[in-house]
Short mmCIF file of C-alpha atoms and ligand atoms in Angstrom, two decimals:
data_model
loop_
_atom_site.label_atom_id
_atom_site.label_comp_id
_atom_site.label_asym_id
_atom_site.label_seq_id
_atom_site.Cartn_x
_atom_site.Cartn_y
_atom_site.Cartn_z
CA MET L 1 -19.16 -4.01 -19.94
CA LYS L 2 -17.87 -4.32 -16.40
CA VAL L 3 -14.84 -3.01 -14.58
CA ASP L 4 -12.39 -5.70 -13.50
CA VAL L 5 -10.51 -4.92 -10.30
CA LEU L 6 -6.99 -6.00 -9.45
CA LEU L 7 -5.73 -5.55 -5.91
CA GLY L 8 -3.34 -6.85 -3.28
CA LEU L 9 -4.51 -9.43 -0.73
CA GLN L 10 -1.69 -9.14 1.80
CA TRP L 11 0.33 -6.20 3.21
CA GLY L 12 1.13 -4.60 -0.16
CA ASP L 13 3.95 -5.28 -2.64
CA GLU L 14 2.31 -8.46 -3.89
CA GLY L 15 3.48 -7.74 -7.45
CA LYS L 16 0.41 -5.79 -8.60
CA GLY L 17 2.42 -3.55 -10.95
CA LYS L 18 3.91 -6.47 -12.83
CA ILE L 19 0.58 -8.23 -13.25
CA VAL L 20 -1.24 -5.06 -14.37
CA ASP L 21 1.46 -4.56 -16.99
CA VAL L 22 0.98 -8.13 -18.20
CA LEU L 23 -2.83 -7.82 -18.35
CA THR L 24 -2.91 -4.34 -19.92
CA PRO L 25 -3.14 -5.56 -23.56
CA LYS L 26 -6.54 -7.08 -22.65
CA TYR L 27 -7.91 -3.66 -21.59
CA ASP L 28 -8.56 -0.18 -22.99
CA ILE L 29 -8.30 1.75 -19.73
CA ILE L 30 -6.21 1.20 -16.60
CA ALA L 31 -7.40 3.23 -13.61
CA ARG L 32 -5.83 3.71 -10.16
CA PHE L 33 -8.54 4.15 -7.53
CA GLN L 34 -6.88 4.87 -4.16
CA GLY L 35 -3.63 5.47 -2.33
CA GLY L 36 -0.91 7.74 -3.55
CA PRO L 37 2.87 7.78 -3.84
CA ASN L 38 3.13 5.51 -0.80
CA ALA L 39 2.68 2.88 -3.51
CA GLY L 40 5.64 1.57 -5.46
CA HIS L 41 4.57 -0.64 -8.34
CA SER L 42 7.43 -2.33 -10.17
CA LEU L 43 7.37 -3.77 -13.63
CA GLU L 44 10.17 -5.09 -15.73
CA PHE L 45 10.78 -5.62 -19.42
CA ASN L 46 13.86 -5.63 -21.68
CA GLN L 47 15.95 -6.14 -18.53
CA VAL L 48 14.91 -2.74 -17.12
CA LYS L 49 12.88 -2.25 -13.95
CA HIS L 50 10.42 0.66 -13.73
CA ILE L 51 8.79 1.84 -10.51
CA LEU L 52 5.51 3.74 -10.60
CA HIS L 53 4.04 5.63 -7.66
CA SER L 54 1.03 7.62 -8.88
CA ILE L 55 0.65 6.67 -12.52
CA PRO L 56 -1.18 3.43 -13.41
CA SER L 57 0.92 0.44 -14.45
CA GLY L 58 -0.49 0.31 -17.98
CA ILE L 59 1.51 3.36 -19.03
CA PHE L 60 4.21 1.51 -20.94
CA HIS L 61 1.74 0.12 -23.47
CA GLU L 62 0.87 2.06 -26.61
CA ASN L 63 -2.87 2.30 -26.81
CA GLN L 64 -4.35 2.33 -23.35
CA ILE L 65 -5.70 5.29 -21.41
CA ASN L 66 -4.29 5.51 -17.89
CA LEU L 67 -6.57 7.26 -15.45
CA VAL L 68 -5.71 8.54 -11.97
CA GLY L 69 -9.05 8.34 -10.17
CA ASN L 70 -10.68 10.62 -7.60
CA GLY L 71 -9.75 8.25 -4.75
CA VAL L 72 -6.03 8.83 -5.33
CA VAL L 73 -3.94 11.48 -3.57
CA ILE L 74 -1.28 13.15 -5.71
CA ASP L 75 2.01 14.78 -4.78
CA PRO L 76 2.89 17.13 -7.65
CA VAL L 77 6.63 16.82 -6.92
CA ILE L 78 6.59 13.04 -7.20
CA PHE L 79 4.20 13.21 -10.15
CA LYS L 80 6.59 15.47 -12.08
CA GLU L 81 9.60 13.25 -11.34
CA GLU L 82 7.60 10.24 -12.45
CA VAL L 83 6.41 11.69 -15.75
CA GLU L 84 9.91 12.96 -16.50
CA SER L 85 11.45 9.56 -15.99
CA ILE L 86 8.78 7.93 -18.17
CA MET L 87 9.18 10.53 -20.93
CA LYS L 88 12.96 9.95 -20.93
CA LEU L 89 12.15 6.50 -22.28
CA GLY L 90 10.41 8.05 -25.25
CA VAL L 91 6.91 7.32 -23.94
CA SER L 92 4.47 10.09 -24.72
CA LEU L 93 1.96 10.73 -21.94
CA SER L 94 -0.26 13.63 -22.93
CA GLU L 95 -2.54 11.51 -25.10
CA LYS L 96 -2.99 8.68 -22.66
CA LEU L 97 -2.87 10.10 -19.14
CA MET L 98 -6.03 11.43 -17.48
CA ILE L 99 -6.35 12.81 -13.95
CA SER L 100 -9.56 13.19 -11.99
CA ARG L 101 -10.57 16.71 -11.08
CA LYS L 102 -11.62 15.31 -7.70
CA ALA L 103 -8.30 13.69 -6.74
CA HIS L 104 -6.77 15.37 -3.69
CA LEU L 105 -3.40 17.11 -3.54
CA ILE L 106 -0.62 16.27 -1.11
CA LEU L 107 0.94 19.56 0.07
CA PRO L 108 4.54 19.88 1.29
CA SER L 109 3.02 20.59 4.72
CA HIS L 110 1.12 17.26 4.64
CA ARG L 111 4.46 15.51 4.41
CA ILE L 112 5.80 17.50 7.34
CA LEU L 113 2.71 16.64 9.39
CA ASP L 114 3.19 12.97 8.55
CA ALA L 115 6.81 13.10 9.74
CA ALA L 116 5.92 15.07 12.89
CA SER L 117 3.13 12.65 13.78
CA GLU L 118 5.36 9.63 13.28
CA ALA L 119 8.21 11.18 15.29
CA SER L 120 5.82 11.88 18.18
CA LYS L 121 4.71 8.26 18.31
CA GLY L 122 8.17 6.87 19.10
CA ILE L 123 8.19 3.07 19.13
CA THR L 124 4.48 2.93 18.38
CA LYS L 125 4.99 4.65 15.01
CA ILE L 126 3.09 3.23 12.03
CA GLY L 127 6.19 3.00 9.86
CA SER L 128 4.56 5.31 7.32
CA THR L 129 6.25 5.91 4.00
CA LEU L 130 6.22 9.60 5.08
CA LYS L 131 4.64 10.68 1.81
CA GLY L 132 1.92 12.69 3.57
CA ILE L 133 -0.80 10.14 2.88
CA GLY L 134 -2.47 10.14 6.33
CA PRO L 135 -2.67 13.96 6.72
CA THR L 136 -3.96 14.35 3.14
CA TYR L 137 -6.81 11.86 3.62
CA MET L 138 -7.50 13.52 6.99
CA ASP L 139 -7.97 16.83 5.20
CA LYS L 140 -10.13 15.12 2.59
CA THR L 141 -12.51 13.64 5.15
CA GLY L 142 -12.22 16.77 7.31
CA ARG L 143 -13.37 18.75 4.27
CA ASN L 144 -10.32 20.96 4.18
CA GLY L 145 -8.49 19.40 1.24
CA LEU L 146 -7.30 20.87 -2.04
CA ARG L 147 -8.26 19.04 -5.21
CA ILE L 148 -6.81 18.88 -8.69
CA GLY L 149 -9.85 20.84 -9.93
CA ASP L 150 -8.87 23.72 -7.63
CA LEU L 151 -5.71 24.25 -9.68
CA LEU L 152 -7.81 25.62 -12.48
CA GLU L 153 -9.81 28.00 -10.27
CA PRO L 154 -8.84 31.65 -9.63
CA GLY L 155 -8.80 31.31 -5.81
CA PHE L 156 -6.20 28.53 -5.75
CA GLN L 157 -3.34 30.55 -4.18
CA GLN L 158 -5.57 31.72 -1.31
CA LYS L 159 -6.86 28.19 -0.70
CA TYR L 160 -3.30 26.92 -0.63
CA GLN L 161 -2.17 29.60 1.84
CA ALA L 162 -5.21 28.97 4.08
CA LEU L 163 -4.52 25.24 4.28
CA LYS L 164 -0.83 25.85 4.87
CA GLN L 165 -1.75 28.17 7.76
CA LYS L 166 -3.98 25.44 9.23
CA HIS L 167 -1.05 23.07 9.03
CA ARG L 168 1.24 25.64 10.68
CA ASP L 169 -1.21 25.78 13.60
CA LEU L 170 -1.43 22.01 13.79
CA LEU L 171 2.34 21.63 13.79
CA LYS L 172 2.46 23.63 17.04
CA LEU L 173 1.16 20.47 18.70
CA TYR L 174 4.41 18.71 17.94
CA ASP L 175 7.93 19.16 19.16
CA TYR L 176 9.28 18.94 15.64
CA GLU L 177 11.60 21.14 13.59
CA TYR L 178 10.47 22.00 10.11
CA ASN L 179 10.63 24.49 7.30
CA LEU L 180 7.26 25.00 5.66
CA GLU L 181 8.75 26.80 2.67
CA GLU L 182 11.16 23.97 1.84
CA GLY L 183 10.03 22.10 -1.23
CA GLU L 184 7.35 24.67 -2.08
CA GLU L 185 9.03 25.83 -5.27
CA ARG L 186 9.25 22.30 -6.63
CA TRP L 187 5.65 21.72 -5.58
CA PHE L 188 4.44 24.64 -7.67
CA GLU L 189 6.56 23.41 -10.59
CA GLY L 190 4.80 20.08 -10.19
CA ILE L 191 1.44 21.85 -10.29
CA GLU L 192 2.36 23.37 -13.66
CA GLU L 193 3.29 19.89 -14.89
CA ILE L 194 -0.07 18.43 -13.80
CA LYS L 195 -1.90 21.14 -15.71
CA LYS L 196 -0.37 19.84 -18.97
CA TYR L 197 -2.43 16.65 -18.76
CA GLN L 198 -6.08 15.91 -19.31
CA ILE L 199 -7.90 16.91 -16.12
CA VAL L 200 -11.30 15.26 -16.35
CA ASP L 201 -14.57 14.52 -14.59
CA SER L 202 -13.40 10.96 -14.37
CA GLU L 203 -16.68 9.53 -13.06
CA TYR L 204 -18.33 10.63 -16.31
CA GLU L 205 -15.37 9.56 -18.44
CA ILE L 206 -15.28 6.08 -16.96
CA ASN L 207 -19.03 5.51 -17.20
CA ASN L 208 -18.96 6.75 -20.79
CA PHE L 209 -16.12 4.35 -21.55
CA LEU L 210 -18.23 1.53 -20.09
CA GLN L 211 -21.19 2.49 -22.23
CA GLN L 212 -18.96 2.46 -25.29
CA GLY L 213 -18.04 -1.14 -24.47
CA LYS L 214 -14.49 -0.30 -23.43
CA ARG L 215 -12.68 -2.73 -21.16
CA ILE L 216 -11.48 -1.25 -17.87
CA LEU L 217 -9.04 -2.57 -15.27
CA ALA L 218 -9.03 -0.85 -11.88
CA GLU L 219 -5.59 -1.04 -10.20
CA GLY L 220 -5.42 -1.05 -6.43
CA ALA L 221 -2.55 0.06 -4.26
CA GLN L 222 -1.33 -1.31 -0.90
CA GLY L 223 -3.10 -4.48 0.23
CA THR L 224 -6.17 -5.67 2.11
CA MET L 225 -4.32 -6.09 5.41
CA LEU L 226 -3.45 -2.37 5.19
CA ASP L 227 -7.09 -1.33 4.66
CA ILE L 228 -8.17 1.50 6.98
CA ASP L 229 -11.23 -0.48 8.17
CA PHE L 230 -10.25 -4.12 7.89
CA GLY L 231 -6.46 -4.07 8.15
CA SER L 232 -4.38 -4.39 11.31
CA TYR L 233 -5.49 -0.99 12.62
CA PRO L 234 -3.81 1.35 13.49
CA TYR L 235 -0.92 -0.15 11.52
CA VAL L 236 -2.62 0.49 8.20
CA THR L 237 -2.73 3.09 5.47
CA SER L 238 -5.36 5.84 5.40
CA SER L 239 -7.58 4.60 2.56
CA ASN L 240 -9.83 1.65 1.88
CA THR L 241 -7.81 -0.73 -0.23
CA ILE L 242 -10.51 -3.32 -0.88
CA SER L 243 -12.59 -3.81 -4.03
CA ALA L 244 -15.39 -1.56 -2.70
CA ALA L 245 -12.92 1.32 -2.96
CA ALA L 246 -12.83 0.89 -6.74
CA CYS L 247 -16.46 2.09 -6.73
CA THR L 248 -15.86 5.15 -4.54
CA GLY L 249 -12.43 5.85 -6.01
CA LEU L 250 -13.63 5.90 -9.60
CA GLY L 251 -17.34 6.66 -9.44
CA ILE L 252 -18.65 3.33 -10.66
CA ALA L 253 -21.63 1.49 -9.21
CA PRO L 254 -21.14 -1.87 -7.42
CA ASN L 255 -23.12 -3.71 -10.11
CA LYS L 256 -20.50 -2.59 -12.64
CA ILE L 257 -17.74 -4.65 -11.02
CA GLY L 258 -16.77 -7.74 -13.00
CA GLU L 259 -13.83 -9.95 -12.09
CA VAL L 260 -11.90 -9.28 -8.91
CA PHE L 261 -8.28 -10.36 -9.33
CA GLY L 262 -6.55 -10.90 -6.01
CA VAL L 263 -2.77 -10.77 -6.21
CA PHE L 264 -0.75 -12.52 -3.51
CA LYS L 265 2.82 -13.59 -2.99
CA ALA L 266 3.56 -17.28 -2.53
CA TYR L 267 4.80 -16.22 0.93
CA CYS L 268 4.18 -13.01 2.90
CA THR L 269 5.94 -9.72 3.41
CA ARG L 270 5.26 -6.56 5.31
CA VAL L 271 7.12 -3.25 5.44
CA GLY L 272 6.60 -0.88 8.36
CA SER L 273 5.33 -1.67 11.84
CA GLY L 274 2.42 -3.81 12.99
CA PRO L 275 1.44 -7.42 13.54
CA PHE L 276 2.54 -10.12 11.14
CA PRO L 277 1.57 -13.55 12.51
CA SER L 278 3.64 -15.74 10.17
CA GLU L 279 6.75 -13.54 10.26
CA LEU L 280 10.10 -15.33 10.24
CA ALA L 281 12.57 -13.36 12.33
CA ASP L 282 15.26 -15.95 11.57
CA ASP L 283 17.60 -17.10 8.78
CA THR L 284 14.67 -18.39 6.71
CA GLY L 285 13.15 -14.89 6.79
CA LYS L 286 16.53 -13.42 5.80
CA HIS L 287 16.82 -15.93 2.98
CA LEU L 288 13.39 -14.94 1.61
CA ARG L 289 14.36 -11.27 1.81
CA GLU L 290 17.59 -11.75 -0.10
CA LYS L 291 16.28 -14.22 -2.68
CA GLY L 292 13.10 -12.23 -3.24
CA SER L 293 14.93 -8.84 -3.20
CA GLU L 294 12.45 -7.78 -0.56
CA TYR L 295 13.33 -4.13 -0.18
CA GLY L 296 10.65 -1.42 -0.44
CA ALA L 297 10.10 0.01 -3.93
CA THR L 298 9.21 3.40 -2.41
CA THR L 299 11.44 3.69 0.65
CA GLY L 300 14.12 1.01 0.14
CA ARG L 301 13.35 -0.35 3.62
CA PRO L 302 13.92 -4.10 4.15
CA ARG L 303 10.61 -5.96 4.07
CA ARG L 304 9.77 -8.35 6.87
CA CYS L 305 9.22 -11.85 5.43
CA GLY L 306 7.26 -14.92 6.51
CA TRP L 307 5.28 -17.95 5.38
CA LEU L 308 2.06 -17.77 3.44
CA ASP L 309 -0.82 -16.90 5.75
CA LEU L 310 -4.06 -18.56 4.62
CA VAL L 311 -6.11 -17.08 7.46
CA ALA L 312 -5.35 -13.57 6.25
CA LEU L 313 -5.68 -14.63 2.61
CA LYS L 314 -9.15 -16.11 3.13
CA TYR L 315 -10.21 -12.98 5.01
CA ALA L 316 -9.01 -10.84 2.09
CA ILE L 317 -10.81 -13.05 -0.43
CA MET L 318 -14.03 -12.69 1.57
CA LEU L 319 -13.77 -8.89 1.85
CA ASN L 320 -12.97 -8.37 -1.82
CA GLY L 321 -15.14 -11.01 -3.46
CA VAL L 322 -12.09 -12.35 -5.26
CA THR L 323 -12.98 -14.37 -8.35
CA ARG L 324 -9.44 -15.26 -9.42
CA LEU L 325 -6.20 -15.56 -7.54
CA LEU L 326 -2.94 -14.43 -9.11
CA MET L 327 0.11 -15.81 -7.35
CA THR L 328 3.54 -14.17 -7.61
CA LYS L 329 7.12 -14.94 -6.66
CA VAL L 330 6.86 -18.73 -6.67
CA ASP L 331 10.47 -18.77 -7.94
CA VAL L 332 11.60 -17.38 -4.59
CA LEU L 333 10.32 -20.53 -2.82
CA SER L 334 12.49 -22.89 -4.90
CA GLY L 335 15.15 -24.71 -2.93
CA PHE L 336 13.31 -25.34 0.33
CA GLU L 337 13.07 -28.95 1.50
CA SER L 338 9.73 -28.13 3.06
CA LEU L 339 7.47 -25.09 3.18
CA LYS L 340 4.98 -23.98 5.79
CA ILE L 341 1.53 -22.51 5.33
CA CYS L 342 -0.28 -20.86 8.23
CA THR L 343 -3.80 -22.30 8.41
CA ALA L 344 -4.96 -21.03 11.81
CA TYR L 345 -3.97 -18.80 14.72
CA LYS L 346 -3.56 -20.05 18.27
CA LYS L 347 -4.39 -17.71 21.13
CA ASN L 348 -4.61 -18.75 24.80
CA ASN L 349 -4.61 -22.38 23.63
CA ARG L 350 -7.65 -21.75 21.45
CA ILE L 351 -7.33 -22.32 17.73
CA SER L 352 -9.18 -20.06 15.31
CA ASP L 353 -9.22 -19.61 11.56
CA GLN L 354 -10.45 -16.02 11.79
CA VAL L 355 -8.50 -12.77 11.83
CA PRO L 356 -9.05 -11.43 15.36
CA TYR L 357 -9.89 -7.84 16.32
CA ASP L 358 -6.39 -7.32 17.58
CA LEU L 359 -3.90 -9.27 15.52
CA MET L 360 -1.23 -8.18 18.02
CA GLU L 361 -2.45 -10.70 20.54
CA ILE L 362 -1.74 -13.74 18.44
CA SER L 363 0.61 -16.02 20.28
CA GLU L 364 1.34 -18.59 17.63
CA PRO L 365 0.52 -19.36 14.03
CA VAL L 366 -0.54 -22.95 13.30
CA TYR L 367 1.21 -24.40 10.25
CA VAL L 368 0.82 -27.27 7.83
CA GLU L 369 3.97 -28.43 6.16
CA MET L 370 4.24 -28.94 2.41
CA LYS L 371 6.99 -30.57 0.38
CA GLY L 372 9.30 -28.09 -1.32
CA TRP L 373 10.87 -28.20 -4.79
CA ASN L 374 14.31 -27.52 -6.14
CA GLN L 375 13.76 -26.51 -9.72
CA ASP L 376 14.77 -23.05 -10.90
CA LEU L 377 11.50 -21.57 -12.18
CA LEU L 378 12.71 -18.36 -13.80
CA SER L 379 12.82 -19.89 -17.27
CA VAL L 380 9.75 -22.16 -17.07
CA ARG L 381 7.34 -21.16 -19.86
CA ALA L 382 4.57 -23.78 -19.51
CA VAL L 383 2.38 -24.75 -16.55
CA LYS L 384 3.03 -28.44 -17.21
CA ASP L 385 6.75 -27.86 -16.59
CA LEU L 386 6.21 -26.67 -13.04
CA PRO L 387 7.31 -29.16 -10.38
CA ASP L 388 4.68 -31.50 -8.89
CA GLU L 389 5.27 -30.10 -5.42
CA LEU L 390 4.36 -26.60 -6.64
CA HIS L 391 1.20 -27.97 -8.26
CA GLU L 392 0.43 -29.50 -4.86
CA TYR L 393 1.11 -26.15 -3.11
CA ILE L 394 -1.26 -24.39 -5.52
CA ARG L 395 -3.94 -27.08 -5.12
CA LYS L 396 -3.75 -26.68 -1.34
CA ILE L 397 -4.41 -22.94 -1.71
CA GLU L 398 -7.27 -23.53 -4.13
CA ASN L 399 -8.85 -26.15 -1.88
CA GLU L 400 -8.60 -23.97 1.20
CA THR L 401 -9.89 -20.80 -0.48
CA GLY L 402 -12.26 -22.21 -3.09
CA VAL L 403 -10.88 -19.75 -5.66
CA PRO L 404 -8.84 -20.76 -8.72
CA VAL L 405 -5.23 -19.66 -9.07
CA SER L 406 -5.36 -18.38 -12.64
CA ILE L 407 -1.93 -16.84 -13.01
CA VAL L 408 1.43 -17.86 -11.62
CA SER L 409 4.33 -15.41 -11.83
CA THR L 410 7.79 -16.98 -11.93
CA GLY L 411 10.02 -13.89 -12.03
CA PRO L 412 9.92 -10.08 -12.19
CA ASP L 413 9.90 -9.84 -15.99
CA ARG L 414 6.79 -9.46 -18.14
CA GLU L 415 7.65 -12.73 -19.84
CA GLN L 416 7.85 -14.71 -16.61
CA ILE L 417 4.16 -15.48 -16.37
CA LEU L 418 2.01 -18.60 -16.67
CA PHE L 419 -1.73 -18.66 -17.32
CA ARG L 420 -3.19 -21.78 -15.70
CA ASP L 421 -6.67 -21.30 -17.25
CA GLU L 422 -5.31 -21.46 -20.75
CA GLN L 423 -3.25 -24.65 -20.53
P1 GDP W 1 3.44 -3.98 -5.98
O1 GDP W 1 3.54 -2.81 -5.07
O2 GDP W 1 2.35 -4.91 -5.60
O3 GDP W 1 3.36 -3.58 -7.43
O4 GDP W 1 4.78 -4.80 -5.79
P2 GDP W 1 6.28 -4.19 -5.73
O5 GDP W 1 6.67 -3.77 -7.08
O6 GDP W 1 6.39 -3.20 -4.64
O7 GDP W 1 7.08 -5.44 -5.24
C1 GDP W 1 7.12 -6.63 -5.95
C2 GDP W 1 8.58 -6.94 -6.27
O8 GDP W 1 8.68 -8.27 -6.74
C3 GDP W 1 9.14 -6.08 -7.40
O9 GDP W 1 10.51 -5.92 -7.18
C4 GDP W 1 8.87 -6.93 -8.64
O10 GDP W 1 9.78 -6.64 -9.69
C5 GDP W 1 9.11 -8.29 -8.10
N1 GDP W 1 8.32 -9.39 -8.69
C6 GDP W 1 7.05 -9.37 -9.16
N2 GDP W 1 6.67 -10.63 -9.52
C7 GDP W 1 7.73 -11.43 -9.27
C8 GDP W 1 7.96 -12.84 -9.40
O11 GDP W 1 7.10 -13.61 -9.80
N3 GDP W 1 9.19 -13.30 -9.01
C9 GDP W 1 10.17 -12.48 -8.54
N4 GDP W 1 11.33 -13.02 -8.18
N5 GDP W 1 9.98 -11.15 -8.40
C10 GDP W 1 8.77 -10.65 -8.75
P1 IMO W 2 2.05 -0.85 -2.76
O1 IMO W 2 0.95 -0.21 -3.56
C1 IMO W 2 3.61 -1.93 1.17
C2 IMO W 2 2.59 0.70 4.52
C3 IMO W 2 3.72 1.50 5.14
C4 IMO W 2 3.21 1.60 6.56
C5 IMO W 2 1.70 1.75 6.38
C6 IMO W 2 1.22 3.19 6.38
O2 IMO W 2 3.40 -0.65 -3.33
O3 IMO W 2 1.74 -2.26 -2.40
P2 IMO W 2 1.40 5.25 4.73
O4 IMO W 2 2.57 5.84 3.99
O5 IMO W 2 0.32 4.77 3.83
O6 IMO W 2 0.90 6.15 5.81
O7 IMO W 2 2.00 3.96 5.48
O8 IMO W 2 1.40 1.18 5.11
N1 IMO W 2 2.44 0.88 3.04
C7 IMO W 2 2.80 -0.03 2.15
N2 IMO W 2 3.41 -1.23 2.29
N3 IMO W 2 3.23 -1.52 -0.05
C8 IMO W 2 2.58 -0.35 -0.22
O9 IMO W 2 2.06 0.04 -1.40
C9 IMO W 2 2.37 0.48 0.91
N4 IMO W 2 1.81 1.69 1.10
C10 IMO W 2 1.83 1.91 2.41
O10 IMO W 2 4.93 0.80 5.05
O11 IMO W 2 3.43 0.40 7.24
MG1 MG W 3 4.95 -1.87 -3.88
#
C-alpha cells in the first residue's frame, strides 16, 4: 500500500479540511504531517461547522485512526480545548487518536517570542497567526526543543524550566512587555490531557499499518506558497508544506507516496502579509470575501482575495507532483459576467510564466478572460448539471496544468461535492 497525500496548492485555506472529511471513508488512517495550530481546517455536516487546528480532519468518522505526526508542533492548551469541544459532540477520542512521541511542543514562551518578533518588525511583519509556530520550529532545528516523548520522562520539569530560561534571555532582545507565567497553568493542564492519548513511535506505527495493507491519507496544513523553502519567503510559515514533508513529517520513504491530491480554490486568497500577484483590492475582491465568507478560521482576520493564479498553481503542481486536482468554492464564482485567470506575470515589460525569486517585484499579472455563469451551484448534485461555462473553466485549468480536476466542491457541507472521475 501507499500513502496518499492531500495538501494545499495556494496560500492555505483551500478547503483541505472539508475534502479530507469527505475522503476519510476511503481510508483507515488520517495523519497530519506538519504545521500546528496556525492551521484552521473547517468541515461541515448536519448544518454545523467544526474547526480543527491540531487534530486530523478524519476525527468525526467512526472507524479511522487519526495520527498527529512527528512533523507537527502541538500547543497543549489548544489541544485540550480542541479535544473538549469534539468530546462535547459525543465523539470518543481515546481509541482513535495517536500522537507521535517526536512531535514538538509549543511552550507559552514560544507564543510570546512570536508576538515579540512580530511587534519588532513593524510594517514588515509576517502577519503570523501568533501561535508560536516560528519560535517552536526554530527550537526544533536549533536542537533545543521539547517533544511529546519528553512528557513521559522524569527530567521534564527541568527541561521545561531550562528552555523557558533560554526564552527569557532571548526576550531581552525585544522591547516587549510580557508575563512568562501567564498561561502556564493551562499549559500544564493541557500536558495532562495529552498524556491520556496514545503516544506512539508513529514512524513504526505508520509503516506497520502500510505493511498490513491499511490505507493512509496524509493531511497537509497551510499551502505550497507558504512553504519555508518555496513560498514567498520571508512571508511564509516555518515548515515545509509540500508533499516531501509528508515523508519527513511521518517517517515514510518517498517510494511509499501514492496519489498526491492538490486542493485549490477556484480563485485565490491569502491571509497575513506578503506578495499576492492576482489580488483584487477593489469591490470584486470585497465581493469574493463576503460571498466566500473569507475570514480566517484561526484568527478571524479578513482574507485578501483575488483571481485564480495559474502561474502559482503550476509551480505548486510541479513541486508536489500532484496527480489529481481538487477544486473548491466554485459556488462563490457564480454570478460573474466574466472571470479572469492569471496566466503569466509581467515585470519590466517582460512576460514570464515562472514564479520569480522575489514575488514582490511583480508589476502586473497577465490575465485571460473566461465567460462566467449565473447558476446557483450549492444544490447541484451531478457533474452534468454544472453550467457549460464552469466546464470550460475547469477544462482551461486541466489544459494548462495537464492534471485532471477530479473533485469539485460546490459548498461547505460534506454533501456539496462532485466526483468528476466517477460520472
Ligand atoms: P483549510 O484550512 O484548507 O481546511 O480551509 P479553511 O477551513 O480554513 O477555509 C475554507 C473555508 O471554505 C471554510 O469556511 C469551509 O467551510 C469553506 N468551504 C470549503 N469548501 C467550500 C466550497 O466548496 N464552497 C464554499 N462556499 N465554501 C467552502
Ligand atoms: P491552513 O492549514 C492560511 C499564514 C499566516 C501568516 C504566515 C505565517 O488553515 O490552510 P505562522 O503562524 O505560520 O507563523 O504564519 O502563514 N498561515 C496561514 N494562512 N492558512 C493557514 O493554515 C495558515 N497557517 C499560517 O497568516 O501569513
Ligand atoms: Mg484554514
